[in-house]
XYZ file of C-alpha atoms in Angstrom:
198
model
C 21.987 0.011 -51.434
C 20.496 -0.452 -54.830
C 17.427 -2.410 -55.809
C 19.693 -5.118 -57.185
C 21.286 -5.579 -53.728
C 17.851 -6.017 -52.122
C 16.910 -8.627 -54.740
C 20.076 -10.558 -53.993
C 19.045 -10.654 -50.314
C 15.606 -11.962 -51.332
C 15.269 -15.175 -49.282
C 17.108 -13.688 -46.274
C 14.947 -10.580 -46.329
C 11.772 -12.683 -46.545
C 12.942 -14.824 -43.602
C 13.798 -11.753 -41.579
C 10.444 -10.144 -42.337
C 8.634 -13.364 -41.460
C 10.538 -13.640 -38.158
C 9.795 -10.008 -37.281
C 6.096 -10.476 -38.023
C 5.975 -13.608 -35.867
C 7.800 -11.849 -33.026
C 5.369 -8.916 -33.228
C 2.405 -11.317 -33.202
C 3.759 -13.252 -30.195
C 4.474 -9.976 -28.417
C 0.906 -8.769 -28.979
C -0.554 -12.086 -27.773
C 1.629 -11.986 -24.643
C 0.689 -8.371 -23.880
C -3.022 -9.119 -24.345
C -2.677 -12.075 -21.969
C -0.956 -9.909 -19.365
C -3.445 -7.066 -19.676
C -6.423 -9.418 -19.458
C -5.236 -10.535 -16.005
C -5.407 -6.962 -14.699
C -8.574 -5.909 -12.935
C -8.419 -2.224 -12.259
C -11.523 -0.682 -10.777
C -12.394 2.045 -8.318
C -12.131 0.955 -4.690
C -15.066 3.058 -3.476
C -17.427 2.220 -6.316
C -20.915 0.791 -5.955
C -19.738 -2.485 -7.525
C -19.117 -5.384 -5.102
C -15.564 -6.306 -4.109
C -16.089 -9.995 -4.740
C -17.970 -11.949 -7.374
C -21.421 -13.036 -6.264
C -21.628 -10.421 -3.528
C -24.633 -8.129 -3.422
C -22.968 -5.583 -1.135
C -21.051 -2.640 -2.605
C -17.341 -2.243 -1.975
C -17.821 0.725 0.326
C -20.521 -1.106 2.319
C -18.313 -4.177 2.681
C -15.409 -2.068 3.945
C -17.776 -0.210 6.280
C -18.715 -3.551 7.869
C -15.205 -3.998 9.330
C -14.742 -3.317 13.055
C -11.242 -2.607 14.356
C -10.403 -4.038 17.788
C -9.115 -1.643 20.503
C -5.371 -1.011 20.825
C -3.163 0.159 23.712
C -0.670 2.790 22.525
C -1.122 6.369 21.289
C 0.361 5.736 17.831
C -1.656 2.508 17.436
C -4.787 4.469 18.388
C -3.939 6.995 15.660
C -3.731 4.158 13.112
C -6.986 2.651 14.429
C -8.848 5.987 14.241
C -7.655 6.580 10.680
C -8.695 3.032 9.710
C -12.175 3.469 11.185
C -12.532 6.734 9.295
C -11.290 5.132 6.040
C -13.463 2.014 6.301
C -16.645 3.859 7.272
C -15.909 6.938 5.133
C -16.403 9.084 8.217
C -19.444 7.243 9.572
C -17.651 5.509 12.460
C -17.649 1.852 13.426
C -20.415 -0.528 12.330
C -23.020 -1.611 14.872
C -23.182 -5.165 13.469
C -19.746 -5.887 11.983
C -19.275 -8.653 9.440
C -15.486 -8.660 9.815
C -13.109 -7.993 12.723
C -9.645 -6.514 12.254
C -7.111 -7.292 14.975
C -4.376 -4.680 14.719
C -0.920 -4.671 16.288
C 1.254 -1.603 15.749
C 4.905 -1.254 16.747
C 7.127 1.816 16.632
C 10.831 2.233 15.994
C 12.442 5.661 16.530
C 15.948 6.097 15.139
C 18.346 9.015 14.936
C 19.507 9.400 11.382
C 22.099 12.131 12.049
C 23.881 13.585 15.032
C 24.997 17.182 15.536
C 28.763 17.234 15.228
C 29.380 20.915 15.990
C 28.279 22.118 19.421
C 27.363 25.815 19.295
C 24.761 28.091 20.823
C 22.613 27.847 17.695
C 19.843 25.281 17.386
C 21.171 22.841 14.848
C 18.614 20.139 14.097
C 19.453 16.504 13.655
C 17.312 14.078 11.766
C 15.222 11.211 13.057
C 12.963 8.564 11.602
C 9.816 7.052 13.066
C 8.874 3.698 11.540
C 5.426 2.302 12.291
C 4.725 -1.338 11.481
C 1.222 -2.803 11.497
C 0.461 -6.506 11.731
C -3.188 -7.284 11.106
C -5.497 -10.285 11.126
C -8.863 -10.022 9.363
C -11.452 -12.529 10.616
C -15.087 -13.274 9.972
C -17.004 -11.841 12.934
C -19.532 -14.687 13.134
C -17.336 -17.750 12.549
C -13.944 -16.448 13.656
C -12.321 -17.858 10.510
C -9.156 -16.009 9.518
C -9.649 -14.393 6.129
C -6.275 -12.702 5.777
C -3.157 -11.623 7.618
C -0.702 -8.955 6.628
C 2.111 -6.677 7.615
C 2.709 -3.142 6.425
C 5.382 -0.644 7.428
C 5.916 3.071 6.816
C 8.798 5.395 7.789
C 8.401 9.098 8.535
C 11.333 11.492 8.916
C 11.534 14.498 11.214
C 13.995 17.162 12.355
C 15.200 16.944 15.952
C 16.189 20.351 17.256
C 18.106 20.627 20.519
C 15.100 22.121 22.307
C 13.387 19.240 24.110
C 9.732 20.178 23.575
C 10.272 21.011 19.890
C 11.974 17.653 19.410
C 9.110 15.819 21.156
C 6.489 17.681 19.085
C 8.343 16.896 15.842
C 8.383 13.205 16.777
C 4.627 13.257 17.536
C 3.943 14.928 14.185
C 6.020 12.247 12.451
C 4.057 9.537 14.301
C 0.771 11.114 13.200
C 1.924 11.313 9.568
C 3.118 7.704 9.649
C -0.144 6.567 11.291
C -2.231 8.279 8.608
C -0.198 6.755 5.759
C -0.066 3.339 7.426
C -3.849 3.329 7.820
C -4.224 4.075 4.104
C -1.878 1.198 3.236
C -3.678 -1.227 5.555
C -7.137 -0.241 4.278
C -6.055 -0.842 0.669
C -4.458 -4.132 1.650
C -7.607 -5.257 3.475
C -9.711 -4.371 0.422
C -7.403 -6.512 -1.725
C -7.667 -9.320 0.821
C -11.469 -9.167 0.639
C -11.323 -9.387 -3.158
C -9.049 -12.439 -2.947
C -11.306 -14.006 -0.316
C -14.343 -13.464 -2.541
C -12.618 -15.221 -5.448
C -11.900 -18.270 -3.247
C -15.466 -18.531 -1.943
């Protein structure tokens, strides 16, 4: 195109440029509004989880006691939660919050051996652990938050019985560790939300 062609498009080009500038300005305003709503900060920092709190985030998480559970896999989740909340220090002596934890397990076979031979041909299985939790204030009993988290863990199931059982236990342990991490992060988010309401 020549310069003469651009001059002929004069008003249309000015309108197009003006529209593009406005769209860019609106886009920047919208992105600034979205980014301003984000609050990203370290979970284990010395800053409090909620506004107005004088306790650090790690101290507030360490003040959560987890109620006893009945099954082996639920106990694995509970132990990992206690370790995560207290950062290895154990349960608090005077808890501020109580966490009631219910863990269920679902074991499924994902594949079945179709060829029967003398060789050990593994099949696949999946262990899914689901945690339902209720976080309450230890002194008043007021429910602060409830939640549900679930995590699957795959494992190979060889034809040897003990090896299959051990693989399933290892999958349960992996799922319990990951589920505890998910629940601890979720509880921290719940405490932040609770602090904003108070």
